[in-house]
Tab-separated table of C-alpha atoms in Angstrom:
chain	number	residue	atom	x	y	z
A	220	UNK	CA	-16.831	54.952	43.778
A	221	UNK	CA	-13.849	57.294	42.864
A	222	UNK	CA	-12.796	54.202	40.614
A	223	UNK	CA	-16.157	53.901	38.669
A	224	UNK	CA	-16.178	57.418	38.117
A	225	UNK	CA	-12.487	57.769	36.887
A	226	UNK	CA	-12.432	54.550	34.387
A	227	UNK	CA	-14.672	56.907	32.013
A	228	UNK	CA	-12.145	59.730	31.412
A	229	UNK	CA	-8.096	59.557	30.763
A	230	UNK	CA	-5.794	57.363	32.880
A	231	UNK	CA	-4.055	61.031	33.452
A	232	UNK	CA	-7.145	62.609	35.099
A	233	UNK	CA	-7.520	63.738	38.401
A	234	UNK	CA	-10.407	63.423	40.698
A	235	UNK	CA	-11.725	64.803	43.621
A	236	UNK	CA	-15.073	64.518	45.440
A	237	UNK	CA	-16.915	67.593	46.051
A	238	UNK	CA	-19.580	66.571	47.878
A	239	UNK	CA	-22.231	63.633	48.385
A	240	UNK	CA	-26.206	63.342	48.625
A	241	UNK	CA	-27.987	60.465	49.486
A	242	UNK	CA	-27.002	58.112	46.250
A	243	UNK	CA	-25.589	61.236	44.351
A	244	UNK	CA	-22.376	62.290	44.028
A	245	UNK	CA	-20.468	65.116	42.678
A	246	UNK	CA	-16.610	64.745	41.459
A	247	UNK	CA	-14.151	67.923	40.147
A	248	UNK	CA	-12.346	66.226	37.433
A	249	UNK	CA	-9.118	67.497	35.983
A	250	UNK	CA	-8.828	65.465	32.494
A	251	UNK	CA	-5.843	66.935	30.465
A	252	UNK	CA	-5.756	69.938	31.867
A	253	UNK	CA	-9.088	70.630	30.930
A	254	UNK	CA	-11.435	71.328	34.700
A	255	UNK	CA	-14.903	69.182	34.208
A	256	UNK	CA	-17.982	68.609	36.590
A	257	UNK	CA	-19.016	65.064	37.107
A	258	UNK	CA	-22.628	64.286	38.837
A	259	UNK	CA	-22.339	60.332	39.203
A	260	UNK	CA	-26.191	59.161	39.908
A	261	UNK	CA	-25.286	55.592	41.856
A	262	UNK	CA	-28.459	53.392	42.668
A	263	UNK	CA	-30.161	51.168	40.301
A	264	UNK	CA	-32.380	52.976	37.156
A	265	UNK	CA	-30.838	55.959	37.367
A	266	UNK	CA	-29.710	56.461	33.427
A	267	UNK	CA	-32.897	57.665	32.769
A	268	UNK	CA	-32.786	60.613	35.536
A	269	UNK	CA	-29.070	61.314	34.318
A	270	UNK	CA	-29.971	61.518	30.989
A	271	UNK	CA	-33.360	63.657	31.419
A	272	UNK	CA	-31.031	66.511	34.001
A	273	UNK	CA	-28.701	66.279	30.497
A	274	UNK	CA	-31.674	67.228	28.086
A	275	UNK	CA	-32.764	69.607	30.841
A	276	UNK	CA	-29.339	71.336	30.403
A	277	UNK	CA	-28.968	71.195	26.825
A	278	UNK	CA	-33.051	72.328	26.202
A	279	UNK	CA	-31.883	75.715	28.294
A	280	UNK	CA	-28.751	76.161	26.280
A	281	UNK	CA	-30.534	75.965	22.737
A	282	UNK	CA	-33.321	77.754	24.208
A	283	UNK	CA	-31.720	80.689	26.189
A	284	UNK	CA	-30.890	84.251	24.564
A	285	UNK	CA	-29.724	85.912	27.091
A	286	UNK	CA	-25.786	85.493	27.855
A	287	UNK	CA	-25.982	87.055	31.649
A	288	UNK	CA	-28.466	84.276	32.609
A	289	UNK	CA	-26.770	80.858	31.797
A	290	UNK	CA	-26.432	77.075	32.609
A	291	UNK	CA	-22.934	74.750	33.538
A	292	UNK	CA	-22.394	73.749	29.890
A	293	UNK	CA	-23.314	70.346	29.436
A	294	UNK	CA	-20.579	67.938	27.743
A	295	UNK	CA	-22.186	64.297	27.838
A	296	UNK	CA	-23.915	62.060	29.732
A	297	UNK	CA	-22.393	58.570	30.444
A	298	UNK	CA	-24.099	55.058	30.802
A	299	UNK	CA	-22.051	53.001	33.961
A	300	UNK	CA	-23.203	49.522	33.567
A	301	UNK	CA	-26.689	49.179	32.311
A	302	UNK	CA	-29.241	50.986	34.603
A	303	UNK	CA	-26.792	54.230	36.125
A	304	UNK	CA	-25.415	57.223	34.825
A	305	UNK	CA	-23.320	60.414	34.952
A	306	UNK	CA	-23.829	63.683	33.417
A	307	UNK	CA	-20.538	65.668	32.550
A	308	UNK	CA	-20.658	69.644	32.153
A	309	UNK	CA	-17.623	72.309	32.533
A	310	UNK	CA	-16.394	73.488	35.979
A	311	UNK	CA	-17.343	76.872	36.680
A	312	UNK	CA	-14.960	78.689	38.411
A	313	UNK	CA	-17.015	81.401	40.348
A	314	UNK	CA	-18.574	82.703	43.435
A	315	UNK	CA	-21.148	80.456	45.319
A	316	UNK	CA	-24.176	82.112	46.432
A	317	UNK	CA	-24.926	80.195	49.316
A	318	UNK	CA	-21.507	81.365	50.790
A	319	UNK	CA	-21.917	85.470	49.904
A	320	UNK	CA	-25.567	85.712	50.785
A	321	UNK	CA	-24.646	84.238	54.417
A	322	UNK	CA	-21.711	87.065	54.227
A	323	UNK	CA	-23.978	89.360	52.846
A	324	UNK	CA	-26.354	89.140	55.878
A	325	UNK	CA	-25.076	92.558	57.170
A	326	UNK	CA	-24.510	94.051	53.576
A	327	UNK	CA	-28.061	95.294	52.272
A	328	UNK	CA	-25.812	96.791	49.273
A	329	UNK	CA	-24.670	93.639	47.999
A	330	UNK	CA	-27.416	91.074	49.204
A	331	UNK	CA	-30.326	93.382	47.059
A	332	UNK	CA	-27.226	92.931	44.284
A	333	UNK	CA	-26.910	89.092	43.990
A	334	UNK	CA	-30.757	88.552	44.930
A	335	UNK	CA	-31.553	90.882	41.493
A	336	UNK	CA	-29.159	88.872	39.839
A	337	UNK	CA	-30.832	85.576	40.941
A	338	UNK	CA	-34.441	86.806	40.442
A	339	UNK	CA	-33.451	87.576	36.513
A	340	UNK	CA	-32.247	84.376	36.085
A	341	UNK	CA	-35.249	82.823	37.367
A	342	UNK	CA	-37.868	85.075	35.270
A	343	UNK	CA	-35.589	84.495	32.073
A	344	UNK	CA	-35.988	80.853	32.757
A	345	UNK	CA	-39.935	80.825	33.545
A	346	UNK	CA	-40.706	82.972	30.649
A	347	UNK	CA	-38.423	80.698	28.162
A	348	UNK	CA	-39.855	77.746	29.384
A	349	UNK	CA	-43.630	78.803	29.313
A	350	UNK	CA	-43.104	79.299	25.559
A	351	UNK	CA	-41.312	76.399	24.706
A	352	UNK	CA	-42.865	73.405	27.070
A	353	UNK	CA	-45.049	71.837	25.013
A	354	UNK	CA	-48.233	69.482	26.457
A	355	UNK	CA	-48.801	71.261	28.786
A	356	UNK	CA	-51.583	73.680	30.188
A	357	UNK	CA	-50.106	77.089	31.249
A	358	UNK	CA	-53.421	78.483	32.908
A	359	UNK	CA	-53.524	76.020	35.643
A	360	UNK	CA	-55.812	76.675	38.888
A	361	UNK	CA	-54.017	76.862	42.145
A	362	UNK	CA	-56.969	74.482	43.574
A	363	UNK	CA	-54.668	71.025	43.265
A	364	UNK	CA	-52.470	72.699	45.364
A	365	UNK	CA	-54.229	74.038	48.070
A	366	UNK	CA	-56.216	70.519	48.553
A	367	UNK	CA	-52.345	68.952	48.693
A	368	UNK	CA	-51.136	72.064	51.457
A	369	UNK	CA	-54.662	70.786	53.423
A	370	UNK	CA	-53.550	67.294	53.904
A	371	UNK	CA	-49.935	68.695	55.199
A	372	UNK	CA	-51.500	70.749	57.314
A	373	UNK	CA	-53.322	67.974	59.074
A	374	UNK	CA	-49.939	66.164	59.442
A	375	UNK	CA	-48.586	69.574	59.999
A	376	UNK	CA	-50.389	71.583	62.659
A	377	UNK	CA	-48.185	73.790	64.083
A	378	UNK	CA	-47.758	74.669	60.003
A	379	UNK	CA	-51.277	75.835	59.522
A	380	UNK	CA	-53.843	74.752	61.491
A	381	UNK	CA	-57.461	75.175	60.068
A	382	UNK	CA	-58.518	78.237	60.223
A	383	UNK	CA	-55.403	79.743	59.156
A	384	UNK	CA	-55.697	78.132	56.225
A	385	UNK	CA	-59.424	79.742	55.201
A	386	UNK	CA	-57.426	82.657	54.753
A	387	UNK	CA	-55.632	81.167	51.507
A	388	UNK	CA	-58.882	79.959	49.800
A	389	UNK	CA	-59.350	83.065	48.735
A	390	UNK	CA	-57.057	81.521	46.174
A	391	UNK	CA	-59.218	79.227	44.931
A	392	UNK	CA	-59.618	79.023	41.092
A	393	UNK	CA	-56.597	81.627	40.674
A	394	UNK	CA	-55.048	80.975	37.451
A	395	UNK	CA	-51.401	80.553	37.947
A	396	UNK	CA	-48.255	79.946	35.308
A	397	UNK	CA	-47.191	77.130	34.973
A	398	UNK	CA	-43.896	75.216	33.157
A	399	UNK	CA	-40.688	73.837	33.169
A	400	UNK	CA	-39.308	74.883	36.003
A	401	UNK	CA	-35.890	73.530	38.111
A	402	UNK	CA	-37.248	72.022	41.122
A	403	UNK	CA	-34.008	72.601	43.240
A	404	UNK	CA	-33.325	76.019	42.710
A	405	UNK	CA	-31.526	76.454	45.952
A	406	UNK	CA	-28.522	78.639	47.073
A	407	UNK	CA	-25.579	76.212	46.836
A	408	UNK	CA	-26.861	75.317	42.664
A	409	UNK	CA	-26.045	78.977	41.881
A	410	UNK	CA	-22.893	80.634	40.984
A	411	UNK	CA	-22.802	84.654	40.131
A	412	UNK	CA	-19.699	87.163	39.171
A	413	UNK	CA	-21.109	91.015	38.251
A	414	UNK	CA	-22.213	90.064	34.731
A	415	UNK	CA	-23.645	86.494	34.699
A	416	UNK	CA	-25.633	84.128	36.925
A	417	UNK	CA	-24.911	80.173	36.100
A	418	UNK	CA	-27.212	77.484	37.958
A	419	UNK	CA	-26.266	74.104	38.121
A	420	UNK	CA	-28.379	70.700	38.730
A	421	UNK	CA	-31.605	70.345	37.131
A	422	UNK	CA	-31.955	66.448	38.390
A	423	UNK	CA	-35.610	67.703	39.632
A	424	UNK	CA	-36.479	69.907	37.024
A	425	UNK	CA	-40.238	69.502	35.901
A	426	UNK	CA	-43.364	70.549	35.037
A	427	UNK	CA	-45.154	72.171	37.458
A	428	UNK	CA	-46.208	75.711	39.000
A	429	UNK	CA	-43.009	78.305	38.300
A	430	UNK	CA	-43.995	79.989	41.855
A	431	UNK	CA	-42.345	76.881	43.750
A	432	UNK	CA	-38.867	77.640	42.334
A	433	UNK	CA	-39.561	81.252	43.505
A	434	UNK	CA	-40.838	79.866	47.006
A	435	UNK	CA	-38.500	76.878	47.334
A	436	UNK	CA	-35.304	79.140	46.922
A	437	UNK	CA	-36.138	81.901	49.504
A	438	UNK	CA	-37.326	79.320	52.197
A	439	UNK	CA	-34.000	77.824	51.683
A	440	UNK	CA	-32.366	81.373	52.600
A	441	UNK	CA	-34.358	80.906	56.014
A	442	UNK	CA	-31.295	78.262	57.041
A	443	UNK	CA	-28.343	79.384	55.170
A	444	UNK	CA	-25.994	79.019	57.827
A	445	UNK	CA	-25.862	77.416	61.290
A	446	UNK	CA	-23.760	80.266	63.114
A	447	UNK	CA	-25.912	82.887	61.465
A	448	UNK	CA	-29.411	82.051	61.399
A	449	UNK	CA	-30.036	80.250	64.552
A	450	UNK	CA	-32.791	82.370	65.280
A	451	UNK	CA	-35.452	83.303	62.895
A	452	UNK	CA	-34.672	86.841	61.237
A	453	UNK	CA	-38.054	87.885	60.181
A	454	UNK	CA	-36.406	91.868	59.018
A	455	UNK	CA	-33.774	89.507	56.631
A	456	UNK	CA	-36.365	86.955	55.668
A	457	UNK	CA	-39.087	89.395	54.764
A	458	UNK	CA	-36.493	91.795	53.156
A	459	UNK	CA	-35.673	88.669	50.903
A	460	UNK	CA	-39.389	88.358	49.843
A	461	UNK	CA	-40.180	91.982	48.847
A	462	UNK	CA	-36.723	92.364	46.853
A	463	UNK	CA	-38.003	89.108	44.979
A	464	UNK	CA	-41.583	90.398	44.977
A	465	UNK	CA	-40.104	93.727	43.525
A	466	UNK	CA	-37.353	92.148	41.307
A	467	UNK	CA	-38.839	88.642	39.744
A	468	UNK	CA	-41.345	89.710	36.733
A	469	UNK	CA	-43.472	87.294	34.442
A	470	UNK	CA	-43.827	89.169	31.059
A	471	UNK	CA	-43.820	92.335	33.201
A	472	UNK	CA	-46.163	90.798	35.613
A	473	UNK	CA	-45.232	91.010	39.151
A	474	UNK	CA	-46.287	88.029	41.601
A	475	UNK	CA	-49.223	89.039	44.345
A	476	UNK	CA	-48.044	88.666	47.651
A	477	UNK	CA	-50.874	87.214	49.111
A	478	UNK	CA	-49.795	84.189	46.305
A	479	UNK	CA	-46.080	84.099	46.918
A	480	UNK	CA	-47.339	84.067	50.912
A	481	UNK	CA	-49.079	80.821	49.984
A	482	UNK	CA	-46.293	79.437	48.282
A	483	UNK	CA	-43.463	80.061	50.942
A	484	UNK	CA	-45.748	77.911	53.249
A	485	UNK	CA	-45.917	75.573	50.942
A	486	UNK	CA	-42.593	74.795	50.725
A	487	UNK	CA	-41.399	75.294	54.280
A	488	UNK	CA	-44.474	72.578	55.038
A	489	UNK	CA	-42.519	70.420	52.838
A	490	UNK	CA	-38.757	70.894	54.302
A	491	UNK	CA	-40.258	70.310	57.889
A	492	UNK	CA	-41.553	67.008	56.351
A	493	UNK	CA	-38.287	66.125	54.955
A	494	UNK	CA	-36.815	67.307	58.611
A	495	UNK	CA	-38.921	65.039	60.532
A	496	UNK	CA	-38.630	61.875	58.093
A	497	UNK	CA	-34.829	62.872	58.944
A	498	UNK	CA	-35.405	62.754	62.876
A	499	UNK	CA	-37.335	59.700	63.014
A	500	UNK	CA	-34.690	58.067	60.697
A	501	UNK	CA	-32.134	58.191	63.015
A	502	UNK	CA	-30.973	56.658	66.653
A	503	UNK	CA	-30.035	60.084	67.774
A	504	UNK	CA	-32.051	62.796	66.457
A	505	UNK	CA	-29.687	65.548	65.262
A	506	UNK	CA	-30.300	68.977	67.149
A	507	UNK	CA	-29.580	71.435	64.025
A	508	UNK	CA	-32.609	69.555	62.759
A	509	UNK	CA	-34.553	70.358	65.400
A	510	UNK	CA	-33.087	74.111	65.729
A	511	UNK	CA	-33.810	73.805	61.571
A	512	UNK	CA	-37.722	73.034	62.170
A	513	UNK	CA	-37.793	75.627	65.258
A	514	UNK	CA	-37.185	78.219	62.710
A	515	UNK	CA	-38.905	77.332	60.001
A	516	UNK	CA	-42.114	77.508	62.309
A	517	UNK	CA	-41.316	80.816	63.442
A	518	UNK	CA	-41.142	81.856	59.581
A	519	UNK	CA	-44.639	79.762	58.874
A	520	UNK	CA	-45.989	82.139	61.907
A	521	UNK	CA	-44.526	85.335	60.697
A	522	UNK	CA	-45.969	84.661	56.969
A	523	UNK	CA	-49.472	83.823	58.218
A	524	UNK	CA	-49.303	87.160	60.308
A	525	UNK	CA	-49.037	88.910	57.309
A	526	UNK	CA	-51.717	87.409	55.361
């Protein structure tokens, strides 16, 4: 694959793979001295998702006014053959978050720091793209929703079982924004220094309810590292949510609780799907997946108990 990649830039350019998911793959190329990011989308049809996380990055940058709250600079997005493709950007040379919010587990000082940072970002995003998504209704009820967390929950029960869930239609008919929003807005797509936040890999960005970025990114702190979190830590977890809750403003609009409750079990129904389609996948279920879904119930309970 390193071959298909590397025919597309300069016979002098080095490249390395970074890391692999599923059919994606991410290279660090090093084309006349010049460092580049290449995202190399390798199963059939796949131009047109290459092409639309491209537009995604280049709508942002014509979009965006704020310099502190940015997006890997997109440099062009290359057919291979006639159905796959591979969107270039620049290589940005700073500090994960995934890897300082795991060290900042024991650092209140500089977790409430980056999270602030990372909350900004995400309401400077929401609010641009509410303005400038066109097509679509921005008022949208959370009813959809709560119909689709219902059918998980049957799958689901150790979720939400029935009755729990009464407690969340008191939602029903809340209006709710709605917009472009990035779909995988997880730790490990974010990079931060002390005056700018840069996200990376908008290959899910879509249109859809801006709470699930919100939800989808602090369920994914829940499991940030295998050493760390092996046990549920409800004081981290919930710390997490109220910084957010405190930090992350609409047009000066902060999100209700009860709403961002509904959310986070929302998405952590969906990961423990994703878990178990994992499991049953394999000969030899994988016990960090297991461990994974242990927790992510204990964080389903500890939301519901505060309902």
């Amino acid at each position: 694959m390193d071959s298909i990649v590397a025919r597309h830039f300069s016979d002098a350019a080095r490249i390395k793979l970074v890391r692999s998911k599923s059919r994606v793959r991410f290279y660090r190329v090093e084309d006349n001295g010049e460092p580049l990011f290449a995202k190399y989308f390798d199963f059939d049809g796949s131009y047109e998702q290459a092409e639309a996380e491209y537009s995604a990055l280049r709508w942002y940058e014509s979009n965006n006014r704020n310099p502190a709250y940015t997006v890997t600079p997109p440099r062009e997005c290359i057919r291979v053959g006639s159905e796959r493709g591979i969107v270039v950007t620049n290589y940005v040379k700073m500090a994960r978050a995934d890897h300082w919010l795991n060290v900042s587990a024991r650092l209140p000082f500089l977790r409430r720091r980056i999270l602030r940072q990372i909350a900004g970002w995400m309401a400077n995003f929401h609010e641009m793209s509410t303005e400038t998504v066109d097509g679509l209704d921005l008022e949208t009820t959370i009813d959809p929703l709560i119909e689709s967390l219902t059918g998980q929950a049957r799958r689901h029960s150790r979720v939400i079982d029935d009755e729990k869930l009464l407690q969340l239609r008191t939602l029903s008919g809340e209006l709710l924004p709605s917009g472009q929003i990035h779909g995988d807005l997880v730790a490990h797509n974010i990079f931060f220094s002390k005056e700018k936040v840069v996200v990376c890999d908008f290959g899910l960005s879509n249109k859809n309810f801006l709470y699930i970025d919100v939800s989808k990114f602090l369920v994914s702190l829940i499991w940030r590292s295998r050493f760390l979190y092996i046990r549920f830590n409800k004081r981290i977890f919930f710390g997490d949510v109220h910084l957010f809750h405190e930090y992350y403003k609409i047009e000066g609009e902060q999100i209700e609780l009860k709403t961002l409750s509904f959310f986070l079990l929302m998405s952590i129904s969906v990961k423990i799907s994703g878990l178990e389609r994992k499991i049953a996948s394999k000969k030899r279920p994988n016990l960090i997946d297991r461990l994974h879904i242990r927790v992510l119930l204990e964080a389903a309970d500890s939301v519901i108990e505060r309902l």
